[in-house]
Amino acid sequence: MRAFSFAVFLCCVAFAPVAYAEDPVQTAQSLIEQQIEAFLHDDAATAYSFAAPGIKALFPDKDSFFAMVRKNYLPVYHPGNYAFGKSRAIDNGAVVYQEVLITGTDDRDWTAIYQITRQPDGSYKINGVQILAKTASEGI
């Protein structure tokens, strides 16, 4: 009887629908953290692995991608501190916009707005980042 009960339990677990789906915002935040960690460790290959196909089409190898980030996205490349701000998932989580509040190593404040997109295989990739310098009047 125990064997039968255990078999029924296994069948229920195996065929039960997943009760919850992975939260797209948490996934986006995890990707961003992992990519920033890769930047901080000058790990071009790992940082590049989080880029969406459209970004990889513009920068077809890790070295060109890494050079672009170092040149144009210094607050993201080597932030002093960062924290997640507002987020918004649209189209049932197909696209996530995530605000990242950054204090650079030069003590300047920045806002990075990431666009994370769900790929055909269900994974998420970073599709773009917009960097905005925070002006002194914004904090008042």
PDB file of C-alpha atoms in Angstrom:
ATOM      1  CA  MET A   1       0.000   0.000   0.000  1.00  0.00           C
ATOM      2  CA  ARG A   2       2.836   2.380   0.812  1.00  0.00           C
ATOM      3  CA  ALA A   3       4.385   1.762  -2.590  1.00  0.00           C
ATOM      4  CA  PHE A   4       1.075   2.580  -4.270  1.00  0.00           C
ATOM      5  CA  SER A   5       0.664   5.808  -2.244  1.00  0.00           C
ATOM      6  CA  PHE A   6       4.204   6.843  -3.075  1.00  0.00           C
ATOM      7  CA  ALA A   7       3.608   6.111  -6.784  1.00  0.00           C
ATOM      8  CA  VAL A   8       0.416   8.223  -6.754  1.00  0.00           C
ATOM      9  CA  PHE A   9       2.315  11.042  -5.031  1.00  0.00           C
ATOM     10  CA  LEU A  10       5.072  10.916  -7.672  1.00  0.00           C
ATOM     11  CA  CYS A  11       2.522  10.999 -10.488  1.00  0.00           C
ATOM     12  CA  CYS A  12       0.782  13.994  -8.945  1.00  0.00           C
ATOM     13  CA  VAL A  13       4.063  15.846  -8.573  1.00  0.00           C
ATOM     14  CA  ALA A  14       5.260  14.945 -12.055  1.00  0.00           C
ATOM     15  CA  PHE A  15       2.064  15.997 -13.809  1.00  0.00           C
ATOM     16  CA  ALA A  16       1.001  18.904 -11.618  1.00  0.00           C
ATOM     17  CA  PRO A  17       1.222  22.288 -13.311  1.00  0.00           C
ATOM     18  CA  VAL A  18       3.815  24.624 -11.901  1.00  0.00           C
ATOM     19  CA  ALA A  19       2.015  26.684  -9.280  1.00  0.00           C
ATOM     20  CA  TYR A  20       4.112  29.770  -9.891  1.00  0.00           C
ATOM     21  CA  ALA A  21       6.220  31.098 -12.712  1.00  0.00           C
ATOM     22  CA  GLU A  22       9.560  32.720 -12.215  1.00  0.00           C
ATOM     23  CA  ASP A  23       9.097  36.431 -11.612  1.00  0.00           C
ATOM     24  CA  PRO A  24      10.385  38.355 -14.673  1.00  0.00           C
ATOM     25  CA  VAL A  25      11.439  41.332 -12.521  1.00  0.00           C
ATOM     26  CA  GLN A  26      13.489  39.146 -10.182  1.00  0.00           C
ATOM     27  CA  THR A  27      15.038  37.438 -13.194  1.00  0.00           C
ATOM     28  CA  ALA A  28      15.907  40.817 -14.723  1.00  0.00           C
ATOM     29  CA  GLN A  29      17.476  42.007 -11.481  1.00  0.00           C
ATOM     30  CA  SER A  30      19.506  38.822 -11.202  1.00  0.00           C
ATOM     31  CA  LEU A  31      20.803  39.237 -14.779  1.00  0.00           C
ATOM     32  CA  ILE A  32      21.783  42.833 -14.111  1.00  0.00           C
ATOM     33  CA  GLU A  33      23.599  41.892 -10.893  1.00  0.00           C
ATOM     34  CA  GLN A  34      25.451  39.077 -12.620  1.00  0.00           C
ATOM     35  CA  GLN A  35      26.491  41.283 -15.515  1.00  0.00           C
ATOM     36  CA  ILE A  36      27.683  44.070 -13.190  1.00  0.00           C
ATOM     37  CA  GLU A  37      29.701  41.486 -11.234  1.00  0.00           C
ATOM     38  CA  ALA A  38      31.257  40.329 -14.506  1.00  0.00           C
ATOM     39  CA  PHE A  39      32.147  43.936 -15.370  1.00  0.00           C
ATOM     40  CA  LEU A  40      33.685  44.463 -11.927  1.00  0.00           C
ATOM     41  CA  HIS A  41      35.880  41.398 -12.484  1.00  0.00           C
ATOM     42  CA  ASP A  42      36.733  42.388 -16.087  1.00  0.00           C
ATOM     43  CA  ASP A  43      35.124  39.141 -17.252  1.00  0.00           C
ATOM     44  CA  ALA A  44      34.204  40.079 -20.821  1.00  0.00           C
ATOM     45  CA  ALA A  45      32.929  36.614 -21.775  1.00  0.00           C
ATOM     46  CA  THR A  46      30.445  36.403 -18.910  1.00  0.00           C
ATOM     47  CA  ALA A  47      29.272  40.010 -19.331  1.00  0.00           C
ATOM     48  CA  TYR A  48      28.745  39.396 -23.048  1.00  0.00           C
ATOM     49  CA  SER A  49      26.744  36.229 -22.367  1.00  0.00           C
ATOM     50  CA  PHE A  50      23.901  38.342 -20.926  1.00  0.00           C
ATOM     51  CA  ALA A  51      23.524  40.441 -24.101  1.00  0.00           C
ATOM     52  CA  ALA A  52      20.482  39.902 -26.314  1.00  0.00           C
ATOM     53  CA  PRO A  53      20.940  38.838 -29.948  1.00  0.00           C
ATOM     54  CA  GLY A  54      20.354  42.404 -31.195  1.00  0.00           C
ATOM     55  CA  ILE A  55      23.249  43.671 -29.080  1.00  0.00           C
ATOM     56  CA  LYS A  56      25.420  40.782 -30.243  1.00  0.00           C
ATOM     57  CA  ALA A  57      24.610  41.690 -33.859  1.00  0.00           C
ATOM     58  CA  LEU A  58      25.994  45.200 -33.230  1.00  0.00           C
ATOM     59  CA  PHE A  59      28.994  43.900 -31.286  1.00  0.00           C
ATOM     60  CA  PRO A  60      29.779  40.455 -32.720  1.00  0.00           C
ATOM     61  CA  ASP A  61      32.442  39.528 -30.165  1.00  0.00           C
ATOM     62  CA  LYS A  62      33.063  39.962 -26.462  1.00  0.00           C
ATOM     63  CA  ASP A  63      36.016  42.277 -26.955  1.00  0.00           C
ATOM     64  CA  SER A  64      34.165  44.864 -29.074  1.00  0.00           C
ATOM     65  CA  PHE A  65      31.228  44.713 -26.661  1.00  0.00           C
ATOM     66  CA  PHE A  66      33.479  45.154 -23.634  1.00  0.00           C
ATOM     67  CA  ALA A  67      35.328  48.091 -25.233  1.00  0.00           C
ATOM     68  CA  MET A  68      32.006  49.819 -25.982  1.00  0.00           C
ATOM     69  CA  VAL A  69      30.814  49.362 -22.392  1.00  0.00           C
ATOM     70  CA  ARG A  70      34.087  50.681 -20.933  1.00  0.00           C
ATOM     71  CA  LYS A  71      33.925  53.728 -23.199  1.00  0.00           C
ATOM     72  CA  ASN A  72      30.211  54.614 -23.038  1.00  0.00           C
ATOM     73  CA  TYR A  73      28.798  53.035 -19.868  1.00  0.00           C
ATOM     74  CA  LEU A  74      31.384  53.665 -17.164  1.00  0.00           C
ATOM     75  CA  PRO A  75      28.776  53.950 -14.353  1.00  0.00           C
ATOM     76  CA  VAL A  76      27.549  50.427 -15.208  1.00  0.00           C
ATOM     77  CA  TYR A  77      31.003  49.065 -15.974  1.00  0.00           C
ATOM     78  CA  HIS A  78      32.413  49.993 -12.554  1.00  0.00           C
ATOM     79  CA  PRO A  79      29.728  51.366 -10.240  1.00  0.00           C
ATOM     80  CA  GLY A  80      30.616  52.523  -6.759  1.00  0.00           C
ATOM     81  CA  ASN A  81      27.221  51.476  -5.375  1.00  0.00           C
ATOM     82  CA  TYR A  82      23.938  50.588  -6.998  1.00  0.00           C
ATOM     83  CA  ALA A  83      20.378  49.784  -6.015  1.00  0.00           C
ATOM     84  CA  PHE A  84      17.311  48.745  -7.923  1.00  0.00           C
ATOM     85  CA  GLY A  85      14.648  51.377  -8.403  1.00  0.00           C
ATOM     86  CA  LYS A  86      11.340  51.115 -10.197  1.00  0.00           C
ATOM     87  CA  SER A  87      10.572  48.206 -12.480  1.00  0.00           C
ATOM     88  CA  ARG A  88       7.879  47.447 -14.982  1.00  0.00           C
ATOM     89  CA  ALA A  89       7.077  44.188 -16.750  1.00  0.00           C
ATOM     90  CA  ILE A  90       4.926  44.412 -19.863  1.00  0.00           C
ATOM     91  CA  ASP A  91       3.378  41.959 -22.300  1.00  0.00           C
ATOM     92  CA  ASN A  92       3.072  39.226 -19.654  1.00  0.00           C
ATOM     93  CA  GLY A  93       6.740  39.605 -18.720  1.00  0.00           C
ATOM     94  CA  ALA A  94       8.104  39.513 -22.275  1.00  0.00           C
ATOM     95  CA  VAL A  95       9.837  42.845 -21.624  1.00  0.00           C
ATOM     96  CA  VAL A  96      11.069  44.205 -18.307  1.00  0.00           C
ATOM     97  CA  TYR A  97      12.247  47.750 -17.723  1.00  0.00           C
ATOM     98  CA  GLN A  98      14.411  48.006 -14.629  1.00  0.00           C
ATOM     99  CA  GLU A  99      15.748  51.229 -13.164  1.00  0.00           C
ATOM    100  CA  VAL A 100      19.145  50.989 -11.466  1.00  0.00           C
ATOM    101  CA  LEU A 101      20.293  53.876  -9.289  1.00  0.00           C
ATOM    102  CA  ILE A 102      24.074  54.141  -9.417  1.00  0.00           C
ATOM    103  CA  THR A 103      26.642  56.168  -7.555  1.00  0.00           C
ATOM    104  CA  GLY A 104      29.790  56.098  -9.617  1.00  0.00           C
ATOM    105  CA  THR A 105      33.279  55.703  -8.245  1.00  0.00           C
ATOM    106  CA  ASP A 106      33.552  59.483  -8.790  1.00  0.00           C
ATOM    107  CA  ASP A 107      30.531  60.018  -6.438  1.00  0.00           C
ATOM    108  CA  ARG A 108      28.310  61.183  -9.311  1.00  0.00           C
ATOM    109  CA  ASP A 109      24.761  59.838  -9.396  1.00  0.00           C
ATOM    110  CA  TRP A 110      23.306  58.092 -12.421  1.00  0.00           C
ATOM    111  CA  THR A 111      20.165  56.264 -13.404  1.00  0.00           C
ATOM    112  CA  ALA A 112      20.468  53.300 -15.740  1.00  0.00           C
ATOM    113  CA  ILE A 113      17.311  52.002 -17.365  1.00  0.00           C
ATOM    114  CA  TYR A 114      17.707  48.420 -18.531  1.00  0.00           C
ATOM    115  CA  GLN A 115      15.492  46.699 -21.069  1.00  0.00           C
ATOM    116  CA  ILE A 116      15.405  42.944 -20.535  1.00  0.00           C
ATOM    117  CA  THR A 117      13.643  40.763 -23.097  1.00  0.00           C
ATOM    118  CA  ARG A 118      12.413  37.193 -22.969  1.00  0.00           C
ATOM    119  CA  GLN A 119      13.990  35.107 -25.707  1.00  0.00           C
ATOM    120  CA  PRO A 120      12.224  32.407 -27.755  1.00  0.00           C
ATOM    121  CA  ASP A 121      13.722  29.729 -25.482  1.00  0.00           C
ATOM    122  CA  GLY A 122      12.213  31.421 -22.402  1.00  0.00           C
ATOM    123  CA  SER A 123      15.482  32.859 -21.106  1.00  0.00           C
ATOM    124  CA  TYR A 124      15.978  36.581 -20.542  1.00  0.00           C
ATOM    125  CA  LYS A 125      18.722  38.771 -22.012  1.00  0.00           C
ATOM    126  CA  ILE A 126      19.730  42.419 -21.679  1.00  0.00           C
ATOM    127  CA  ASN A 127      18.527  44.227 -24.779  1.00  0.00           C
ATOM    128  CA  GLY A 128      19.770  47.721 -23.964  1.00  0.00           C
ATOM    129  CA  VAL A 129      20.702  50.225 -21.281  1.00  0.00           C
ATOM    130  CA  GLN A 130      20.072  53.941 -21.193  1.00  0.00           C
ATOM    131  CA  ILE A 131      22.253  55.972 -18.821  1.00  0.00           C
ATOM    132  CA  LEU A 132      20.966  59.270 -17.441  1.00  0.00           C
ATOM    133  CA  ALA A 133      23.106  61.623 -15.364  1.00  0.00           C
ATOM    134  CA  LYS A 134      21.284  62.861 -12.294  1.00  0.00           C
ATOM    135  CA  THR A 135      21.455  66.626 -11.949  1.00  0.00           C
ATOM    136  CA  ALA A 136      21.807  68.460  -8.644  1.00  0.00           C
ATOM    137  CA  SER A 137      18.293  69.926  -8.939  1.00  0.00           C
ATOM    138  CA  GLU A 138      16.659  66.480  -9.189  1.00  0.00           C
ATOM    139  CA  GLY A 139      17.271  65.689  -5.543  1.00  0.00           C
ATOM    140  CA  ILE A 140      15.498  68.822  -4.309  1.00  0.00           C
TER     141      ILE A 140
END
